[in-house]
Amino acid sequence: MKELSQAILNSKKSKIRKLFDMLLKSGSDAISFGIGQPDFTSPDYMNDAIIKALREHKTQYAPARGIPQLREIIAYKFKNENNMSWVKPENTIVTNGGSQALQLAYAVLTNPGDEMILSSPAFLSYYHLADYYGIKCVEVPAKNNYSPDIEGIKNAITPKTKFILINSPSNPTGYAFSKEEMDAIVALVLEHDLYLVSDEVYEKFYFDGMTHISPASYEGMKDRTITLNALSKTFGATGLRLGYIAASEEIIINMEKYIQYTTAGVNHPVQYGAIEGLKHVDRMNIPEIIEEYDRKRQFCVRRLKEMKFIVDMPKGAFYIMPKLNPEWGMDGDEFSNALVQEQKVACVPGSGFGSYSNDSLRISYATSDEKLEEGFNRIEKFLRNRNFL
Ligand SMILES: Cc1ncc(COP(=O)(O)O)c(C=O)c1O
């Protein structure tokens, strides 16, 4: 038999999936801190709109860019919530989740042999997409508190660099860019004639009064930035698979072509739910959710510090990425494997997020207080059994 695609063959199975496989085998009292989704589900006011669309038989192909009413709301959202005053419906496109939005960015921006730059650790799809599109992903290790190393990013730019990819607040670290860091990234993009892909799926989840900054709101960035977002995290709707993009019209026209010949559009009835969701985002009561996540974040930091992990307070999203104490002599893969086998607690090893983070674990704390408490008690037991505490 002839060989299958090298790019796909060489792409490793996600460590998160592997972890879930192990956890499923370990029985019903297993606790997962591995899951990258909120602990709430899509609101009924959104679900009802999808059901209504179904009842009205909106089950034929939708336009490849998405239905016009939704694209109007998306443009309004970017203008009003993200200070992107230039966005018109022509600058938007609807996608199959944030994941397809990312894929479209790679597909439209790059040629094989191009380079992209990101601050590592980062969301794992960024690496795999680079392989699939034949481009080199240049990882610049983040600083100790997971802030981006701006000087390192600057030094990584070559004539082949096509874009920088940012994700603030970040999965997996929970770090969020300061205004100064965003200014610096934007300046690099402008100075070196690059594109910027800004993954803003966690834009609603900031702590300590920090607010979201969209780089496409900066002067000179409108034609250089692909801003992507999704219903997934804001609305607890990871299974609805609905994302969206703002970019220059030229980029959108080319994304539309790609959609036409690959997925032929996005689930039609769900787009009606998206209209209601985005129109009435205030009904999600985000401040209350943030208060809840803030409490869980504080709990995680306190317990992790007591257990001698090395950890900084996350600034956003619902992840924390503690570093293992070097005195324990274990890396993230060993720790995560042993923890799931001995204590049935799943934390994703840092190696799942890049080449420089196998000294850490990613914990998603979007789970119940009881599970957090029990999971951390088991981690403590795991450490005590080894005389690490
Ligand atoms: C940073 C980041 N970007 C994009 C996505 C993909 O989002 P979606 O589930 O909408 O495809 C995720 C999902 O976990 C994510 O964490």
Short mmCIF file of C-alpha atoms and ligand atoms in Angstrom, two decimals:
data_model
loop_
_atom_site.label_atom_id
_atom_site.label_comp_id
_atom_site.label_asym_id
_atom_site.label_seq_id
_atom_site.Cartn_x
_atom_site.Cartn_y
_atom_site.Cartn_z
CA MET A 1 0.00 0.00 0.00
CA LYS A 2 1.21 3.48 -0.70
CA GLU A 3 2.01 5.74 2.19
CA LEU A 4 -0.56 8.06 3.78
CA SER A 5 0.06 11.77 4.26
CA GLN A 6 3.34 12.43 6.07
CA ALA A 7 1.96 15.56 7.70
CA ILE A 8 -0.90 13.66 9.30
CA LEU A 9 1.08 10.49 10.06
CA ASN A 10 3.70 12.49 11.93
CA SER A 11 1.15 14.42 13.90
CA LYS A 12 0.93 12.95 17.40
CA LYS A 13 -2.36 12.00 19.01
CA SER A 14 -3.43 14.72 21.41
CA LYS A 15 -2.18 14.17 24.96
CA ILE A 16 -5.56 15.33 26.21
CA ARG A 17 -7.32 12.56 24.30
CA LYS A 18 -4.81 9.99 25.57
CA LEU A 19 -5.41 11.18 29.10
CA PHE A 20 -9.15 10.81 28.70
CA ASP A 21 -8.71 7.29 27.37
CA MET A 22 -6.71 6.39 30.47
CA LEU A 23 -9.17 8.12 32.76
CA LEU A 24 -12.16 6.35 31.23
CA LYS A 25 -10.47 3.03 31.98
CA SER A 26 -9.84 4.02 35.59
CA GLY A 27 -13.47 4.06 36.72
CA SER A 28 -16.24 6.32 37.86
CA ASP A 29 -14.46 8.09 40.71
CA ALA A 30 -11.94 9.60 38.30
CA ILE A 31 -11.49 13.38 38.35
CA SER A 32 -10.57 15.31 35.25
CA PHE A 33 -8.84 18.66 35.31
CA GLY A 34 -8.08 18.10 31.65
CA ILE A 35 -11.14 19.41 29.97
CA GLY A 36 -10.99 22.70 28.04
CA GLN A 37 -14.57 23.78 28.38
CA PRO A 38 -16.68 25.78 30.81
CA ASP A 39 -18.74 23.96 33.43
CA PHE A 40 -21.99 25.48 32.12
CA THR A 41 -23.92 24.76 28.92
CA SER A 42 -25.53 26.94 26.26
CA PRO A 43 -28.44 29.06 27.56
CA ASP A 44 -32.01 28.26 26.65
CA TYR A 45 -32.60 31.57 24.96
CA MET A 46 -29.98 30.47 22.44
CA ASN A 47 -31.07 26.84 22.28
CA ASP A 48 -34.69 27.90 21.69
CA ALA A 49 -33.67 29.95 18.65
CA ILE A 50 -31.93 26.87 17.20
CA ILE A 51 -35.00 24.72 17.83
CA LYS A 52 -37.23 27.36 16.25
CA ALA A 53 -34.99 27.46 13.16
CA LEU A 54 -35.19 23.67 12.93
CA ARG A 55 -38.98 23.76 13.20
CA GLU A 56 -38.99 26.33 10.41
CA HIS A 57 -36.96 23.85 8.35
CA LYS A 58 -33.84 26.00 8.09
CA THR A 59 -31.97 22.86 7.20
CA GLN A 60 -30.72 23.62 3.73
CA TYR A 61 -27.29 25.01 2.87
CA ALA A 62 -26.56 28.35 4.46
CA PRO A 63 -24.43 30.87 2.51
CA ALA A 64 -20.75 29.88 2.71
CA ARG A 65 -19.91 33.05 4.64
CA GLY A 66 -22.78 32.57 7.05
CA ILE A 67 -26.29 34.03 7.10
CA PRO A 68 -26.38 37.81 6.59
CA GLN A 69 -28.30 38.53 9.83
CA LEU A 70 -25.59 36.76 11.84
CA ARG A 71 -22.78 38.55 10.04
CA GLU A 72 -24.44 41.85 10.87
CA ILE A 73 -24.52 40.99 14.56
CA ILE A 74 -20.89 39.79 14.40
CA ALA A 75 -19.83 43.10 12.84
CA TYR A 76 -21.78 44.99 15.51
CA LYS A 77 -20.14 42.88 18.24
CA PHE A 78 -16.60 43.58 16.98
CA LYS A 79 -17.36 47.30 16.72
CA ASN A 80 -18.98 47.65 20.09
CA GLU A 81 -17.21 45.12 22.27
CA ASN A 82 -13.76 45.14 20.68
CA ASN A 83 -13.37 48.75 19.51
CA MET A 84 -12.86 47.54 15.95
CA SER A 85 -14.71 50.45 14.40
CA TRP A 86 -13.85 49.45 10.83
CA VAL A 87 -15.66 46.08 10.83
CA LYS A 88 -18.58 45.75 8.41
CA PRO A 89 -20.48 42.53 7.61
CA GLU A 90 -18.20 42.17 4.54
CA ASN A 91 -15.29 41.79 6.98
CA THR A 92 -16.81 38.78 8.72
CA ILE A 93 -17.24 35.06 8.11
CA VAL A 94 -18.88 32.29 10.14
CA THR A 95 -16.88 29.13 10.85
CA ASN A 96 -17.16 25.67 12.36
CA GLY A 97 -15.95 26.73 15.79
CA GLY A 98 -12.77 28.57 16.68
CA SER A 99 -10.94 25.54 15.30
CA GLN A 100 -12.01 26.12 11.72
CA ALA A 101 -11.39 29.83 12.13
CA LEU A 102 -7.79 28.96 12.97
CA GLN A 103 -7.53 26.58 10.05
CA LEU A 104 -8.79 29.26 7.69
CA ALA A 105 -6.17 31.69 8.97
CA TYR A 106 -3.38 29.23 8.16
CA ALA A 107 -4.96 28.24 4.85
CA VAL A 108 -5.35 31.78 3.58
CA LEU A 109 -2.16 33.36 4.92
CA THR A 110 0.53 30.81 4.19
CA ASN A 111 2.51 29.03 1.51
CA PRO A 112 4.56 25.91 2.28
CA GLY A 113 7.93 26.93 3.68
CA ASP A 114 6.60 30.07 5.41
CA GLU A 115 7.22 30.61 9.10
CA MET A 116 4.99 31.67 11.96
CA ILE A 117 5.92 32.67 15.50
CA LEU A 118 4.18 32.02 18.80
CA SER A 119 4.97 32.31 22.47
CA SER A 120 5.29 28.76 23.84
CA PRO A 121 3.47 27.03 25.62
CA ALA A 122 0.42 27.46 23.41
CA PHE A 123 -2.81 25.76 22.32
CA LEU A 124 -1.88 22.50 20.66
CA SER A 125 -3.79 22.96 17.39
CA TYR A 126 -1.44 25.83 16.47
CA TYR A 127 1.43 23.34 16.08
CA HIS A 128 -0.50 20.68 14.20
CA LEU A 129 -1.95 23.18 11.74
CA ALA A 130 1.58 24.37 10.95
CA ASP A 131 2.50 20.78 10.05
CA TYR A 132 -0.60 20.29 7.95
CA TYR A 133 0.07 23.45 5.94
CA GLY A 134 3.80 22.77 5.57
CA ILE A 135 4.92 25.81 7.52
CA LYS A 136 7.50 26.14 10.27
CA CYS A 137 6.16 27.01 13.71
CA VAL A 138 8.85 28.95 15.56
CA GLU A 139 8.31 28.63 19.30
CA VAL A 140 9.66 31.42 21.46
CA PRO A 141 9.72 30.26 25.08
CA ALA A 142 7.58 32.45 27.33
CA LYS A 143 9.15 34.03 30.41
CA ASN A 144 8.79 32.36 33.81
CA ASN A 145 5.40 33.93 34.52
CA TYR A 146 4.30 33.01 30.97
CA SER A 147 4.48 36.57 29.70
CA PRO A 148 5.66 36.74 26.08
CA ASP A 149 9.37 37.34 25.48
CA ILE A 150 8.99 40.29 23.13
CA GLU A 151 12.72 40.54 22.45
CA GLY A 152 12.81 36.79 21.70
CA ILE A 153 9.88 37.16 19.29
CA LYS A 154 11.62 40.06 17.59
CA ASN A 155 14.80 38.01 17.19
CA ALA A 156 12.84 35.08 15.74
CA ILE A 157 11.52 37.14 12.81
CA THR A 158 13.09 36.19 9.46
CA PRO A 159 12.23 37.12 5.86
CA LYS A 160 10.09 33.95 5.80
CA THR A 161 7.94 34.95 8.77
CA LYS A 162 4.34 35.39 7.65
CA PHE A 163 2.49 35.88 10.92
CA ILE A 164 2.63 36.02 14.68
CA LEU A 165 -0.09 34.15 16.53
CA ILE A 166 -1.31 35.42 19.90
CA ASN A 167 -3.89 34.10 22.33
CA SER A 168 -4.77 36.38 25.21
CA PRO A 169 -6.01 35.23 27.69
CA SER A 170 -4.15 32.03 27.00
CA ASN A 171 -4.93 28.38 26.94
CA PRO A 172 -2.94 26.73 28.57
CA THR A 173 -1.32 29.32 30.85
CA GLY A 174 -4.09 31.75 31.83
CA TYR A 175 -1.68 34.60 31.07
CA ALA A 176 -3.15 37.77 29.50
CA PHE A 177 -1.21 40.47 27.68
CA SER A 178 -0.70 43.85 29.29
CA LYS A 179 -1.35 46.95 27.18
CA GLU A 180 2.42 47.42 26.85
CA GLU A 181 2.88 43.87 25.58
CA MET A 182 0.09 44.29 23.04
CA ASP A 183 1.60 47.63 21.92
CA ALA A 184 4.95 45.89 21.44
CA ILE A 185 3.51 42.99 19.41
CA VAL A 186 1.57 45.38 17.20
CA ALA A 187 4.70 47.47 16.66
CA LEU A 188 6.64 44.35 15.57
CA VAL A 189 3.90 43.36 13.14
CA LEU A 190 3.83 46.84 11.60
CA GLU A 191 7.59 47.25 11.50
CA HIS A 192 8.22 43.88 9.84
CA ASP A 193 5.24 43.85 7.47
CA LEU A 194 3.64 40.76 9.06
CA TYR A 195 0.15 39.49 9.74
CA LEU A 196 -1.22 38.90 13.21
CA VAL A 197 -3.63 36.11 14.11
CA SER A 198 -5.41 36.95 17.35
CA ASP A 199 -7.25 34.06 19.00
CA GLU A 200 -9.72 35.74 21.34
CA VAL A 201 -11.92 32.81 22.39
CA TYR A 202 -11.32 33.58 26.11
CA GLU A 203 -11.92 37.35 25.77
CA LYS A 204 -14.71 37.39 28.38
CA PHE A 205 -12.70 35.76 31.15
CA TYR A 206 -10.41 38.28 32.85
CA PHE A 207 -9.72 38.80 36.53
CA ASP A 208 -8.75 41.74 38.74
CA GLY A 209 -10.53 44.28 36.54
CA MET A 210 -8.33 43.62 33.51
CA THR A 211 -10.12 44.14 30.21
CA HIS A 212 -9.65 42.67 26.77
CA ILE A 213 -7.58 44.38 24.09
CA SER A 214 -8.12 43.44 20.45
CA PRO A 215 -5.05 44.25 18.35
CA ALA A 216 -7.25 44.83 15.30
CA SER A 217 -8.47 47.99 17.06
CA TYR A 218 -5.02 49.57 16.64
CA GLU A 219 -4.25 52.05 13.89
CA GLY A 220 -2.83 50.29 10.83
CA MET A 221 -3.85 46.78 11.93
CA LYS A 222 -7.17 46.34 10.17
CA ASP A 223 -5.72 44.72 7.04
CA ARG A 224 -3.05 42.79 8.94
CA THR A 225 -5.06 41.09 11.66
CA ILE A 226 -7.25 38.02 11.62
CA THR A 227 -9.37 38.16 14.77
CA LEU A 228 -11.06 34.91 15.63
CA ASN A 229 -13.62 34.01 18.23
CA ALA A 230 -16.31 31.40 18.94
CA LEU A 231 -19.45 30.75 20.93
CA SER A 232 -17.67 27.83 22.60
CA LYS A 233 -16.23 29.36 25.75
CA THR A 234 -18.39 32.46 26.24
CA PHE A 235 -21.65 30.55 25.95
CA GLY A 236 -20.60 27.09 27.18
CA ALA A 237 -21.39 25.89 23.67
CA THR A 238 -18.36 23.85 22.61
CA GLY A 239 -20.61 21.29 20.89
CA LEU A 240 -22.47 23.80 18.73
CA ARG A 241 -19.30 24.32 16.69
CA LEU A 242 -19.79 27.94 15.82
CA GLY A 243 -16.96 30.42 15.41
CA TYR A 244 -16.41 33.65 13.52
CA ILE A 245 -13.73 35.91 12.13
CA ALA A 246 -13.09 39.57 11.38
CA ALA A 247 -10.48 40.39 8.75
CA SER A 248 -9.91 42.45 5.61
CA GLU A 249 -12.36 41.86 2.80
CA GLU A 250 -9.65 40.29 0.66
CA ILE A 251 -8.90 37.71 3.36
CA ILE A 252 -12.61 37.01 3.90
CA ILE A 253 -13.22 36.45 0.15
CA ASN A 254 -10.43 33.87 0.12
CA MET A 255 -11.68 32.19 3.27
CA GLU A 256 -15.11 31.94 1.66
CA LYS A 257 -13.56 30.11 -1.31
CA TYR A 258 -11.86 27.67 1.03
CA ILE A 259 -15.11 27.01 2.91
CA GLN A 260 -17.00 26.50 -0.35
CA TYR A 261 -14.71 23.65 -1.40
CA THR A 262 -14.12 22.06 1.99
CA THR A 263 -17.00 22.22 4.46
CA ALA A 264 -19.55 24.10 2.30
CA GLY A 265 -20.66 26.20 5.25
CA VAL A 266 -21.69 26.01 8.87
CA ASN A 267 -24.66 24.30 10.54
CA HIS A 268 -27.60 26.43 9.43
CA PRO A 269 -29.98 26.33 12.45
CA VAL A 270 -27.14 26.94 14.91
CA GLN A 271 -26.50 30.27 13.21
CA TYR A 272 -29.90 31.48 14.45
CA GLY A 273 -28.87 30.55 17.99
CA ALA A 274 -25.66 32.51 17.48
CA ILE A 275 -27.65 35.62 16.54
CA GLU A 276 -29.58 35.47 19.81
CA GLY A 277 -26.47 34.63 21.81
CA LEU A 278 -24.37 37.49 20.51
CA LYS A 279 -27.27 39.96 20.62
CA HIS A 280 -27.98 39.25 24.27
CA VAL A 281 -24.58 38.33 25.66
CA ASP A 282 -25.44 40.33 28.81
CA ARG A 283 -27.91 37.56 29.70
CA MET A 284 -24.94 35.22 30.25
CA ASN A 285 -24.16 37.05 33.49
CA ILE A 286 -20.44 36.93 32.83
CA PRO A 287 -19.50 38.90 35.99
CA GLU A 288 -21.04 36.13 38.08
CA ILE A 289 -19.13 33.45 36.15
CA ILE A 290 -15.90 35.40 36.61
CA GLU A 291 -16.53 35.71 40.33
CA GLU A 292 -16.94 31.96 40.49
CA TYR A 293 -13.79 31.28 38.44
CA ASP A 294 -11.88 33.85 40.51
CA ARG A 295 -12.71 31.94 43.69
CA LYS A 296 -11.58 28.68 42.08
CA ARG A 297 -8.41 30.34 40.75
CA GLN A 298 -7.52 31.61 44.25
CA PHE A 299 -8.17 28.16 45.68
CA CYS A 300 -5.89 26.50 43.10
CA VAL A 301 -3.05 28.96 43.66
CA ARG A 302 -3.26 28.56 47.45
CA ARG A 303 -3.32 24.75 47.34
CA LEU A 304 -0.61 24.52 44.67
CA LYS A 305 1.68 26.84 46.64
CA GLU A 306 1.07 24.85 49.83
CA MET A 307 2.09 21.74 47.89
CA LYS A 308 5.29 23.46 46.71
CA PHE A 309 4.42 23.79 43.04
CA ILE A 310 5.80 26.91 41.40
CA VAL A 311 2.87 28.99 40.31
CA ASP A 312 1.76 32.50 39.36
CA MET A 313 -1.74 33.89 39.62
CA PRO A 314 -3.44 33.45 36.21
CA LYS A 315 -4.93 36.63 34.74
CA GLY A 316 -7.69 35.10 32.65
CA ALA A 317 -9.38 32.07 31.05
CA PHE A 318 -9.95 29.10 33.39
CA TYR A 319 -6.58 27.38 33.32
CA ILE A 320 -3.58 27.33 35.56
CA MET A 321 -0.19 25.92 34.60
CA PRO A 322 1.90 25.16 37.69
CA LYS A 323 5.53 24.12 37.32
CA LEU A 324 6.67 21.01 39.15
CA ASN A 325 9.12 21.51 41.95
CA PRO A 326 12.56 20.58 40.47
CA GLU A 327 13.38 18.77 43.73
CA TRP A 328 10.81 16.11 42.82
CA GLY A 329 12.90 14.95 39.87
CA MET A 330 9.83 14.26 37.69
CA ASP A 331 8.79 15.81 34.41
CA GLY A 332 5.22 16.62 33.42
CA ASP A 333 4.69 13.41 31.42
CA GLU A 334 5.86 11.18 34.29
CA PHE A 335 3.88 13.12 36.86
CA SER A 336 0.67 13.17 34.84
CA ASN A 337 0.89 9.45 33.99
CA ALA A 338 1.59 8.37 37.57
CA LEU A 339 -1.08 10.71 38.96
CA VAL A 340 -3.81 9.34 36.74
CA GLN A 341 -2.82 5.75 37.45
CA GLU A 342 -2.39 6.08 41.22
CA GLN A 343 -4.96 8.72 42.13
CA LYS A 344 -7.27 8.83 39.10
CA VAL A 345 -6.74 12.56 38.60
CA ALA A 346 -6.09 13.84 35.09
CA CYS A 347 -3.95 16.93 34.48
CA VAL A 348 -2.51 17.48 31.01
CA PRO A 349 1.32 17.42 30.94
CA GLY A 350 2.89 20.67 29.78
CA SER A 351 4.58 18.83 26.90
CA GLY A 352 1.16 18.78 25.21
CA PHE A 353 1.53 22.52 24.61
CA GLY A 354 4.99 22.90 23.14
CA SER A 355 8.68 22.08 23.45
CA TYR A 356 9.51 24.13 26.54
CA SER A 357 6.89 23.21 29.07
CA ASN A 358 7.41 19.62 30.18
CA ASP A 359 8.19 20.97 33.63
CA SER A 360 4.53 21.74 34.15
CA LEU A 361 0.92 20.56 34.16
CA ARG A 362 -2.18 22.26 32.84
CA ILE A 363 -5.15 22.27 35.15
CA SER A 364 -8.58 23.40 34.02
CA TYR A 365 -10.44 24.60 37.10
CA ALA A 366 -13.82 25.02 35.40
CA THR A 367 -15.28 22.25 37.52
CA SER A 368 -17.24 21.92 40.75
CA ASP A 369 -15.76 22.99 44.10
CA GLU A 370 -16.18 19.41 45.37
CA LYS A 371 -14.17 17.98 42.48
CA LEU A 372 -11.49 20.64 42.87
CA GLU A 373 -11.18 19.95 46.60
CA GLU A 374 -11.10 16.17 46.14
CA GLY A 375 -8.71 16.37 43.17
CA PHE A 376 -6.26 18.56 45.07
CA ASN A 377 -6.50 16.30 48.12
CA ARG A 378 -5.52 13.39 45.88
CA ILE A 379 -2.61 15.34 44.39
CA GLU A 380 -1.44 16.06 47.94
CA LYS A 381 -1.72 12.36 48.78
CA PHE A 382 0.28 11.54 45.65
CA LEU A 383 3.06 13.90 46.80
CA ARG A 384 2.98 12.63 50.41
CA ASN A 385 3.19 9.01 49.25
CA ARG A 386 6.50 9.96 47.62
CA ASN A 387 7.70 11.93 50.64
CA PHE A 388 7.75 15.09 48.52
CA LEU A 389 5.86 16.91 51.31
C1 LIG B 1 -7.07 28.94 22.54
C2 LIG B 1 -8.13 28.18 21.82
N1 LIG B 1 -8.41 28.52 20.56
C3 LIG B 1 -9.34 27.87 19.86
C4 LIG B 1 -10.04 26.82 20.42
C5 LIG B 1 -11.02 26.10 19.59
O1 LIG B 1 -12.30 26.50 19.86
P1 LIG B 1 -13.58 25.71 19.32
O2 LIG B 1 -13.93 24.71 20.36
O3 LIG B 1 -14.61 26.78 19.18
O4 LIG B 1 -13.22 25.09 18.04
C6 LIG B 1 -9.79 26.44 21.73
C7 LIG B 1 -10.48 25.30 22.35
O5 LIG B 1 -10.14 24.79 23.38
C8 LIG B 1 -8.80 27.14 22.46
O6 LIG B 1 -8.50 26.83 23.73
#
